Coordinates of C-alpha atoms in Angstrom, one line a residue:
X1 CA 51.4 -57.2 43.9
X2 CA 50.5 -56.4 47.2
X3 CA 53.1 -55.0 50.4
X4 CA 52.9 -55.1 53.4
X5 CA 55.5 -52.8 55.6
X6 CA 56.4 -54.4 59.6
X7 CA 57.5 -51.7 61.1
X8 CA 58.0 -51.0 65.2
X9 CA 58.0 -48.7 67.5
X10 CA 59.2 -48.0 71.2
X11 CA 62.1 -50.3 71.5
X12 CA 64.3 -52.1 68.9
X13 CA 63.6 -56.3 69.7
X14 CA 59.7 -55.8 70.0
X15 CA 59.1 -58.2 67.6
X16 CA 58.6 -57.3 64.3
X17 CA 60.4 -61.0 62.4
X18 CA 58.0 -63.0 64.1
X19 CA 54.7 -61.2 63.5
X20 CA 56.0 -60.5 59.8
X21 CA 56.9 -64.1 59.7
X22 CA 53.5 -65.0 61.3
X23 CA 51.7 -62.6 58.4
X24 CA 53.3 -64.4 55.5
X25 CA 52.7 -68.0 57.5
X26 CA 48.6 -67.4 57.1
X27 CA 49.2 -66.0 53.7
X28 CA 50.4 -68.4 52.4
X29 CA 48.1 -70.7 54.2
X30 CA 45.5 -68.8 52.2
X31 CA 46.7 -70.0 48.6
X32 CA 49.3 -67.1 48.3
X33 CA 52.6 -67.4 47.1
X34 CA 54.5 -64.8 50.0
X35 CA 58.1 -63.3 49.9
X36 CA 59.4 -61.1 52.5
X37 CA 62.2 -59.0 52.0
X38 CA 64.5 -57.4 55.7
X39 CA 64.8 -54.2 55.7
X40 CA 68.5 -53.3 58.3
X41 CA 69.1 -49.6 58.4
X42 CA 72.3 -49.8 59.3
X43 CA 75.6 -48.3 57.1
X44 CA 77.2 -52.2 56.6
X45 CA 76.5 -53.7 53.4
X46 CA 75.9 -57.5 55.0
X47 CA 76.4 -58.5 58.1
X48 CA 79.2 -61.0 57.6
X49 CA 81.5 -58.9 59.3
X50 CA 79.7 -58.6 62.6
X51 CA 80.2 -60.3 65.9
X52 CA 77.0 -62.9 66.5
X53 CA 76.9 -60.2 70.1
X54 CA 76.9 -57.2 67.8
X55 CA 73.0 -58.6 66.2
X56 CA 72.8 -62.4 67.2
X57 CA 74.0 -65.4 64.3
X58 CA 74.6 -64.8 60.9
X59 CA 71.9 -66.6 58.6
X60 CA 73.7 -67.9 55.1
X61 CA 71.3 -68.3 52.2
X62 CA 71.8 -70.3 49.1
X63 CA 73.4 -68.3 46.9
X64 CA 75.3 -67.8 50.2
X65 CA 74.3 -63.9 51.2
X66 CA 75.7 -63.4 55.2
X67 CA 72.3 -61.9 56.3
X68 CA 70.3 -61.3 59.4
X69 CA 68.6 -63.5 61.5
X70 CA 65.0 -62.6 60.7
X71 CA 65.8 -64.0 57.2
X72 CA 66.2 -67.8 59.2
X73 CA 63.1 -66.9 60.5
X74 CA 61.7 -66.0 57.0
X75 CA 62.4 -69.6 55.5
X76 CA 61.4 -71.6 58.2
X77 CA 58.1 -70.8 58.9
X78 CA 57.3 -69.9 55.1
X79 CA 59.8 -72.9 53.8
X80 CA 60.6 -70.3 51.0
X81 CA 64.1 -70.2 50.0
X82 CA 65.5 -66.5 50.2
X83 CA 68.9 -64.4 47.8
X84 CA 71.5 -62.5 49.1
X85 CA 69.1 -58.8 48.1
X86 CA 66.2 -60.0 50.0
X87 CA 68.1 -58.6 53.1
X88 CA 68.4 -54.8 52.1
X89 CA 70.9 -52.7 54.0
X90 CA 72.0 -48.4 54.2
X91 CA 74.9 -50.0 52.6
X92 CA 73.5 -51.4 49.0
X93 CA 71.5 -48.9 48.7
X94 CA 74.3 -45.9 48.7
X95 CA 76.7 -48.2 47.6
X96 CA 74.4 -48.8 44.9
X97 CA 73.8 -44.5 44.3
X98 CA 76.8 -43.9 43.9
X99 CA 78.3 -46.6 41.7
X100 CA 75.4 -45.2 39.8
X101 CA 77.1 -41.9 40.3
X102 CA 80.1 -42.8 39.4
X103 CA 79.5 -43.8 35.6
X104 CA 77.3 -40.1 34.8
X105 CA 74.3 -42.1 35.1
X106 CA 72.1 -39.3 36.8
X107 CA 73.6 -37.1 34.0
X108 CA 75.1 -34.3 36.1
X109 CA 72.2 -34.2 38.3
X110 CA 73.0 -33.2 42.5
X111 CA 72.4 -36.3 43.5
X112 CA 70.3 -36.4 47.1
X113 CA 68.8 -38.4 49.5
X114 CA 65.2 -37.3 48.0
X115 CA 64.9 -38.7 45.4
X116 CA 68.1 -40.4 44.5
X117 CA 68.2 -42.7 47.8
X118 CA 64.4 -42.6 48.5
X119 CA 63.9 -44.2 44.4
X120 CA 66.4 -46.4 44.7
X121 CA 64.6 -48.0 47.4
X122 CA 61.3 -48.4 46.4
X123 CA 63.2 -50.1 43.2
X124 CA 65.0 -52.3 44.4
X125 CA 61.8 -53.9 46.9
X126 CA 60.1 -53.7 43.5
X127 CA 62.0 -55.6 41.7
X128 CA 63.5 -58.1 44.7
X129 CA 59.4 -58.7 45.2
X130 CA 59.0 -60.5 41.8
X131 CA 61.9 -62.9 42.1
X132 CA 60.3 -66.2 43.2
X133 CA 61.0 -68.0 46.8
X134 CA 59.5 -71.5 46.0
X135 CA 59.9 -74.6 44.0
X136 CA 57.4 -74.1 41.5
X137 CA 59.3 -70.5 40.0
X138 CA 55.9 -68.9 40.6
X139 CA 56.3 -64.9 40.7
X140 CA 55.4 -63.9 44.2
X141 CA 51.7 -62.1 44.8
X142 CA 52.4 -60.0 48.7
X143 CA 55.7 -59.0 49.3
X144 CA 55.9 -58.7 53.3
X145 CA 59.0 -56.2 54.2
X146 CA 60.2 -55.8 57.5
X147 CA 61.9 -52.1 59.0
X148 CA 64.3 -53.0 61.0
X149 CA 65.3 -50.8 63.8
X150 CA 62.5 -48.3 65.7
X151 CA 60.1 -45.6 63.3
X152 CA 62.6 -42.5 64.5
X153 CA 65.6 -43.7 64.4
X154 CA 67.7 -41.2 62.4
X155 CA 69.1 -44.2 60.3
X156 CA 65.4 -45.2 59.5
X157 CA 64.2 -41.5 58.2
X158 CA 65.1 -41.9 54.6
X159 CA 63.7 -45.4 54.5
X160 CA 60.3 -44.4 56.4
X161 CA 60.1 -41.2 53.0
X162 CA 60.6 -43.7 50.5
X163 CA 57.4 -45.5 51.6
X164 CA 55.7 -42.8 52.5
X165 CA 55.9 -42.0 48.2
X166 CA 55.7 -46.0 48.1
X167 CA 52.0 -46.2 49.0
X168 CA 51.0 -43.6 46.8
X169 CA 52.9 -45.5 44.3
X170 CA 51.8 -49.0 44.2
X171 CA 48.4 -47.3 44.9
X172 CA 45.9 -47.7 48.5
X173 CA 44.6 -51.2 47.9
X174 CA 48.1 -53.2 47.4
X175 CA 49.8 -51.5 50.5
X176 CA 48.9 -51.8 53.8
X177 CA 51.6 -51.3 57.4
X178 CA 51.0 -53.4 60.2
X179 CA 53.3 -51.4 63.0
X180 CA 54.1 -52.8 66.0
X181 CA 54.3 -51.5 69.5
X182 CA 54.4 -51.7 73.1
X183 CA 51.8 -51.6 76.0
X184 CA 53.1 -52.1 79.3
X185 CA 51.5 -54.0 81.6
X186 CA 53.3 -52.9 85.0
X187 CA 56.7 -54.0 83.5
X188 CA 57.3 -52.8 79.9
X189 CA 56.0 -56.3 78.5
X190 CA 52.5 -57.5 77.3
X191 CA 52.0 -60.5 78.7
X192 CA 47.7 -60.9 78.7
X193 CA 45.5 -60.6 76.2
X194 CA 44.1 -57.4 76.7
X195 CA 40.4 -55.9 77.5
X196 CA 38.7 -53.8 74.9
X197 CA 38.8 -51.1 75.8
X198 CA 42.5 -50.8 76.1
X199 CA 42.2 -51.4 72.6
X200 CA 39.0 -49.0 71.8
X201 CA 41.3 -46.3 73.9
X202 CA 44.2 -47.3 71.1
X203 CA 42.6 -47.4 67.8
X204 CA 41.5 -43.4 68.7
X205 CA 44.4 -42.2 70.1
X206 CA 46.3 -44.0 66.5
X207 CA 43.9 -43.1 64.3
X208 CA 42.6 -47.0 63.6
X209 CA 39.3 -48.9 63.2
X210 CA 39.2 -50.8 66.4
X211 CA 39.4 -54.2 64.4
X212 CA 43.2 -53.0 63.3
X213 CA 44.6 -52.8 66.8
X214 CA 45.7 -57.2 67.3
X215 CA 46.9 -58.0 70.5
X216 CA 50.0 -60.8 70.9
X217 CA 50.5 -61.7 74.0
X218 CA 52.3 -63.8 75.7
X219 CA 52.7 -67.3 74.3
X220 CA 54.1 -70.8 75.4
X221 CA 55.8 -71.3 71.4
X222 CA 56.5 -68.5 69.0
X223 CA 54.7 -70.9 66.6
X224 CA 51.2 -69.9 68.2
X225 CA 51.7 -66.5 67.0
X226 CA 50.1 -67.0 63.3
X227 CA 47.1 -69.0 64.7
X228 CA 47.1 -65.6 67.3
X229 CA 46.8 -63.4 64.3
X230 CA 44.5 -65.4 62.5
X231 CA 41.7 -65.6 65.3
X232 CA 41.7 -62.4 65.8
X233 CA 40.2 -62.1 62.3
X234 CA 43.7 -60.7 60.0
X235 CA 43.0 -62.4 57.1
X236 CA 39.1 -61.9 57.0
X237 CA 40.9 -57.6 57.3
X238 CA 43.9 -57.7 54.2
X239 CA 40.8 -59.7 51.9
X240 CA 39.0 -56.1 52.9
X241 CA 41.6 -53.8 52.4
X242 CA 44.4 -55.4 50.2
X243 CA 41.8 -57.1 47.3
X244 CA 42.8 -60.3 48.0
X245 CA 41.5 -63.7 46.1
X246 CA 41.9 -66.4 48.4
X247 CA 40.6 -69.6 49.3
X248 CA 38.4 -68.4 52.8
X249 CA 37.3 -71.9 54.1
X250 CA 40.0 -73.2 56.6
X251 CA 43.3 -73.9 56.0
X252 CA 44.9 -76.8 56.6
X253 CA 48.7 -75.4 57.1
X254 CA 47.4 -73.3 60.2
X255 CA 45.8 -76.6 61.7
X256 CA 48.8 -78.7 61.1
X257 CA 50.8 -75.2 63.0
X258 CA 47.9 -75.6 65.9
X259 CA 48.1 -79.3 66.4
X260 CA 52.0 -79.0 66.1
X261 CA 51.7 -76.4 68.8
X262 CA 49.7 -77.8 70.8
X263 CA 51.7 -81.0 70.1
X264 CA 54.7 -79.1 72.3
X265 CA 52.6 -77.7 74.8
X266 CA 51.4 -81.7 76.2
X267 CA 55.7 -83.2 76.3
X268 CA 56.3 -85.0 79.0
X269 CA 60.3 -86.9 78.1
X270 CA 63.0 -84.9 78.6
X271 CA 66.3 -84.7 76.2
X272 CA 69.4 -82.8 76.8
X273 CA 71.8 -81.5 75.0
X274 CA 75.3 -79.2 76.2
X275 CA 76.2 -76.4 73.2
X276 CA 79.3 -75.9 73.8
X277 CA 81.1 -72.4 72.7
X278 CA 82.0 -69.1 73.2
X279 CA 79.2 -66.3 72.1
X280 CA 77.1 -68.3 74.5
X281 CA 76.2 -65.4 76.8
X282 CA 73.3 -64.3 73.8
X283 CA 71.1 -67.3 72.6
X284 CA 70.9 -65.5 69.5
X285 CA 74.2 -66.2 68.8
X286 CA 73.0 -69.6 68.0
X287 CA 69.0 -68.8 66.9
X288 CA 69.4 -71.6 64.0
X289 CA 71.3 -74.2 65.7
X290 CA 68.7 -73.9 68.5
X291 CA 65.5 -73.9 66.2
X292 CA 67.4 -77.2 64.7
X293 CA 67.5 -78.7 67.6
X294 CA 64.1 -77.7 68.7
X295 CA 62.5 -78.9 65.4
X296 CA 64.3 -82.4 66.1
X297 CA 63.5 -82.5 69.4
X298 CA 59.3 -82.6 68.8
X299 CA 59.8 -84.5 65.8
X300 CA 60.1 -87.3 68.7
X301 CA 57.9 -86.0 71.1
X302 CA 60.7 -85.0 73.8
X303 CA 61.1 -81.4 74.9
X304 CA 64.3 -80.1 75.2
X305 CA 66.8 -78.9 77.4
X306 CA 69.7 -76.5 76.2
X307 CA 73.1 -76.6 78.2
X308 CA 74.9 -73.7 76.9
X309 CA 78.4 -73.6 78.3
X310 CA 81.1 -71.3 77.7
X311 CA 84.2 -73.3 76.3
X312 CA 86.6 -71.2 77.7
X313 CA 85.3 -72.6 81.2
X314 CA 86.2 -76.6 80.1
X315 CA 89.9 -75.6 80.0
X316 CA 92.7 -76.2 82.6
X317 CA 93.3 -72.7 83.2
X318 CA 89.6 -71.8 84.9
X319 CA 90.3 -74.6 87.3
X320 CA 92.5 -71.9 89.0
X321 CA 91.6 -68.8 87.8
X322 CA 87.8 -69.5 88.3
X323 CA 87.1 -73.4 90.1
X324 CA 83.6 -71.7 90.9
X325 CA 82.9 -71.8 86.7
X326 CA 84.8 -74.3 85.8
X327 CA 83.1 -77.4 87.9
X328 CA 79.9 -76.4 87.1
X329 CA 80.0 -76.2 82.9
X330 CA 81.7 -80.2 83.0
X331 CA 78.9 -80.8 85.7
X332 CA 76.4 -79.7 82.6
X333 CA 78.7 -81.7 80.4
X334 CA 78.8 -84.8 81.8
X335 CA 74.7 -84.2 82.1
X336 CA 73.9 -84.2 78.9
X337 CA 72.2 -86.4 76.9
X338 CA 73.8 -85.3 73.8
X339 CA 77.3 -82.8 72.6
X340 CA 77.2 -80.2 70.3
X341 CA 80.2 -78.2 69.6
X342 CA 78.4 -74.8 66.6
X343 CA 80.5 -73.2 64.4
X344 CA 82.4 -69.9 65.6
X345 CA 85.8 -68.0 64.7
X346 CA 89.1 -66.7 66.9
X347 CA 91.0 -68.9 69.4
X348 CA 89.3 -68.6 72.8
X349 CA 88.1 -71.2 73.7
X350 CA 89.5 -73.6 71.2
X351 CA 91.5 -76.2 73.7
X352 CA 87.9 -76.1 76.1
X353 CA 85.8 -77.4 73.0
X354 CA 88.7 -80.3 72.0
X355 CA 88.1 -81.2 75.6
X356 CA 84.2 -81.3 75.0
X357 CA 85.1 -83.7 72.0
X358 CA 87.4 -85.7 73.6
X359 CA 85.1 -86.4 76.8
X360 CA 82.3 -87.2 74.3
X361 CA 84.4 -89.5 72.2
X362 CA 85.4 -91.4 75.0
X363 CA 82.3 -91.8 76.8
X364 CA 80.7 -92.3 73.5
X365 CA 78.0 -90.2 74.7
X366 CA 76.5 -88.3 71.2
X367 CA 78.7 -85.4 69.8
X368 CA 77.8 -83.7 66.7
X369 CA 80.2 -81.2 65.4
X370 CA 79.5 -78.3 62.9
X371 CA 82.0 -76.4 60.9
X372 CA 84.8 -75.6 63.4
X373 CA 83.2 -78.1 65.3
X374 CA 84.2 -80.9 62.6
X375 CA 87.1 -79.7 62.9
X376 CA 88.2 -79.6 66.0
X377 CA 87.2 -83.0 66.3
X378 CA 90.0 -83.8 63.7
X379 CA 92.1 -81.9 66.0
X380 CA 91.0 -83.4 68.8
X381 CA 91.5 -87.4 67.3
X382 CA 95.3 -86.4 66.2
X383 CA 95.9 -85.3 68.9
X384 CA 94.9 -87.6 71.7
X385 CA 94.5 -91.0 68.7
X386 CA 97.1 -90.5 66.2
X387 CA 99.4 -89.2 68.1
X388 CA 100.4 -86.0 66.8
X389 CA 99.9 -83.9 69.9
X390 CA 100.7 -80.2 69.4
X391 CA 97.2 -81.3 66.2
X392 CA 96.1 -77.6 65.0
X393 CA 94.3 -75.4 62.9
X394 CA 96.9 -73.1 61.2
X395 CA 94.1 -70.2 62.0
X396 CA 95.2 -71.0 65.7
X397 CA 98.8 -71.7 64.9
X398 CA 100.0 -71.1 62.2
X399 CA 103.5 -73.2 63.1
X400 CA 102.2 -76.5 63.6
X401 CA 103.7 -79.1 62.6
X402 CA 100.6 -81.1 62.3
X403 CA 98.3 -78.9 60.3
X404 CA 95.2 -80.8 59.9
X405 CA 93.4 -78.3 59.1
X406 CA 94.6 -75.7 57.2
X407 CA 93.6 -72.6 55.4
X408 CA 91.6 -72.8 51.7
X409 CA 93.6 -71.8 49.1
X410 CA 91.3 -69.3 47.3
X411 CA 90.5 -67.3 50.5
X412 CA 91.3 -63.9 50.7
X413 CA 93.2 -63.2 53.7
X414 CA 93.0 -59.3 53.0
X415 CA 89.4 -58.6 53.1
X416 CA 87.2 -59.8 55.7
X417 CA 83.4 -59.3 54.5
X418 CA 82.5 -61.9 51.6
X419 CA 85.6 -63.3 51.2
X420 CA 85.0 -66.8 52.9
X421 CA 83.6 -70.2 51.2
X422 CA 80.2 -68.8 51.3
X423 CA 76.3 -70.9 50.3
X424 CA 75.0 -73.8 49.1
X425 CA 77.3 -76.2 47.8
X426 CA 76.8 -80.4 47.1
X427 CA 78.6 -83.0 48.9
X428 CA 78.6 -86.7 47.8
X429 CA 78.4 -89.3 50.3
X430 CA 82.0 -92.3 49.2
X431 CA 79.8 -95.0 51.5
X432 CA 77.2 -96.2 52.3
X433 CA 77.2 -97.5 54.7
X434 CA 77.5 -93.2 56.7
X435 CA 74.8 -93.2 59.4
X436 CA 74.2 -89.9 57.9
X437 CA 73.3 -90.8 54.2
X438 CA 70.4 -92.7 56.2
X439 CA 69.1 -90.2 57.9
X440 CA 69.1 -87.9 54.5
X441 CA 67.0 -91.1 53.2
X442 CA 70.0 -92.9 51.1
X443 CA 70.9 -90.2 49.5
X444 CA 74.0 -89.8 47.0
X445 CA 73.7 -86.3 47.7
X446 CA 73.1 -83.3 49.4
X447 CA 73.2 -79.4 49.1
X448 CA 73.8 -77.4 52.1
X449 CA 74.1 -74.1 52.9
X450 CA 79.0 -73.4 54.2
X451 CA 80.5 -70.2 55.5
X452 CA 84.1 -71.1 56.6
X453 CA 87.8 -69.7 55.7
X454 CA 89.6 -73.3 56.5
X455 CA 89.0 -76.7 55.6
X456 CA 91.0 -81.0 57.4
X457 CA 93.6 -81.1 55.2
X458 CA 93.3 -83.7 52.8
X459 CA 96.7 -84.7 52.5
X460 CA 96.4 -86.2 55.7
X461 CA 92.9 -87.9 55.3
X462 CA 94.7 -91.1 55.2
X463 CA 96.2 -91.3 58.2
X464 CA 92.0 -91.1 59.7
X465 CA 90.7 -93.3 57.9
X466 CA 93.3 -96.2 58.9
X467 CA 91.9 -95.9 62.5
X468 CA 88.2 -96.3 62.0
X469 CA 87.4 -92.3 61.7
X470 CA 85.8 -91.6 58.2
X471 CA 85.5 -88.7 55.5
X472 CA 82.1 -89.8 55.0
X473 CA 81.4 -86.8 53.0
X474 CA 83.3 -85.0 50.4
X475 CA 82.7 -82.3 47.7
X476 CA 82.4 -83.1 44.0
X477 CA 86.2 -83.3 43.4
X478 CA 86.9 -84.9 46.2
X479 CA 89.5 -82.1 47.9
X480 CA 87.0 -81.3 50.4
X481 CA 86.5 -83.2 53.6
X482 CA 83.1 -83.0 54.2
X483 CA 81.2 -85.7 57.0
X484 CA 83.1 -87.2 59.4
X485 CA 81.5 -90.3 61.2
X486 CA 83.9 -92.0 63.9
X487 CA 83.5 -95.7 64.0
X488 CA 82.5 -97.7 67.1
X489 CA 80.9 -94.1 68.6
X490 CA 76.9 -94.1 69.6
X491 CA 76.7 -91.0 67.4
X492 CA 79.7 -88.7 66.4
X493 CA 79.3 -86.9 63.2
X494 CA 81.2 -84.1 61.9
X495 CA 79.8 -81.8 58.9
X496 CA 81.8 -78.5 57.5
X497 CA 78.7 -77.1 56.1
X498 CA 75.8 -75.4 58.1
X499 CA 72.9 -78.1 58.3
X500 CA 70.6 -75.9 60.5
X501 CA 70.2 -72.9 58.6
X502 CA 68.3 -75.6 56.3
X503 CA 66.1 -77.0 59.1
X504 CA 62.0 -76.8 59.1
X505 CA 59.6 -76.6 62.6
X506 CA 58.4 -80.3 60.5
X507 CA 61.1 -80.7 58.3
X508 CA 64.3 -81.0 60.8
X509 CA 67.5 -81.2 59.7
X510 CA 69.0 -85.0 59.1
X511 CA 72.1 -84.3 61.2
X512 CA 70.3 -83.0 64.9
X513 CA 67.8 -85.1 64.0
X514 CA 70.8 -87.4 64.5
X515 CA 72.4 -86.2 67.8
X516 CA 68.2 -86.4 69.2
X517 CA 68.0 -89.6 68.4
X518 CA 71.1 -91.0 69.7
X519 CA 71.4 -88.3 72.9
X520 CA 67.2 -90.0 73.7
X521 CA 68.3 -93.7 72.6
X522 CA 66.0 -94.4 69.6
X523 CA 69.1 -94.0 67.0
X524 CA 69.6 -97.6 66.8
X525 CA 65.8 -99.1 66.4
X526 CA 64.9 -96.2 64.2
X527 CA 67.9 -97.1 61.7
X528 CA 67.0 -101.1 61.6
X529 CA 63.4 -99.9 61.4
X530 CA 64.3 -98.7 58.1
X531 CA 64.4 -94.7 59.3
X532 CA 60.8 -94.7 60.5
X533 CA 59.8 -93.2 63.3
X534 CA 56.9 -95.8 65.7
X535 CA 53.5 -94.2 65.8
X536 CA 53.5 -92.3 68.6
X537 CA 55.9 -90.0 67.5
X538 CA 55.2 -90.2 63.2
X539 CA 54.3 -86.9 61.2
X540 CA 52.7 -88.4 58.6
X541 CA 49.4 -90.1 58.2
X542 CA 49.9 -92.0 54.9
X543 CA 50.7 -95.1 55.4
X544 CA 53.7 -95.5 53.4
X545 CA 55.9 -93.3 55.0
X546 CA 56.6 -91.7 58.3
X547 CA 59.5 -90.0 58.0
X548 CA 60.1 -86.6 59.6
X549 CA 60.6 -84.7 56.2
X550 CA 57.0 -85.2 54.6
X551 CA 55.2 -82.5 53.2
X552 CA 53.5 -80.0 55.4
X553 CA 50.4 -81.3 53.5
X554 CA 50.6 -84.6 54.7
X555 CA 51.3 -83.7 58.8
X556 CA 50.1 -85.4 61.5
X557 CA 50.5 -85.3 64.9
X558 CA 49.0 -87.7 67.0
X559 CA 47.1 -87.6 70.0
X560 CA 49.9 -88.9 73.2
X561 CA 47.1 -90.2 74.8

């Protein structure tokens, strides 16, 4: 096993996650099996109880792990499936050590940071590095480890010490460190390539060879970062430093990344999506949602404009309190080609989301509701079509006479962390005419990731379906409503799960892909052609298929001439 540790200096958020993902992508393109581990030095057990304004989006894995959003980058870049133990926190390490101490595993010894905490860190990494993350079940050959935060932070010190010891345990030829730092140029960002003289100076003062100083300057897309690393000889360096046996010929996977990046830079037509949420001040709060939209826009050769709308600004109260924000919010909504209401928690802004859903339904604007977005679509339809004026979720109004969304019976309200319906669950399609079923390739079922405590009240579903509001996807028992579609609408879809978590740059998520197709006016043509893209938009060079979920080895990005 080869281990590559990525650390950061100067400031947090410098780009360690993208560098780690890019390094993994390059090595995978060489034919190696690569896994990734993210270490977060905070004391929380996991990211499940964080506000999105703390660390951005909470990413959900197949096994229900609620983890740092960087694991989403790893999955998207490397097209792998990680587990909750690929995210290591101080809380998890201390919890495991304390549990061992309570069980008497240390035989009466004094339990200390060194060696017990540092040993636990090393053992965790070595154990998790062997877990397969690819569909073929093969054990990884390279493990990329990202240490969150900044070197020098007090909370990072046990991990730094653990890896100081680790390099000797696994031997020099099996371990190397990438340190991501900052080179100020007028402002504190490196916006252009570094001169050779600057690289040589950094080399001298950091006690590394000049070839080990790699410049990652500002680029048009994060998907160009692996290409920058490749151009500066990082594969050749790893091959020598870690004795890697890799394919040295041109790597087909990176060629596809270059084609994808070039195509992204040449896009001319544009479509806009209104993202109506409550965490819009920080785009990282919806990181996977934005990526899923980008993947889908690229698949149809369109630039994407995301119009961020704070849902509270759409509410009538905002007209009285902040009329400028109110009118600006409605102008953004009305000028968008499609509407997206993502997941969320809490009552603030929910009425504004319902206003947006009502507008999209009446104006026949393409709409996608995810998790809470789907639940609020149910509330909106109940109020304005079924005539149940007080219809609501019991999360927001426990006393409503029409509880169209209710708390799941297995949820434990006494504990917050890890008590939701989490992880990969199966949804069965109940209709062969479902638009979303067609977008999924006429599949009978889909496996997608969930994160919710409330669900649509199944006892009331017949009232909706009698009026054309169909629950076309349900769980295995037929008790949980997973997918909604509205008849006689361009695209009005809601999903209880989070499809953005499994979207990939070259395999876009079907619900988001449908939204972008509808927003660009291409959905009906796409469905009529048997869910095939036009030659201009196709991803595949096979004569038999041009679907956006083609395998990576078959992707072909055509020229736009």
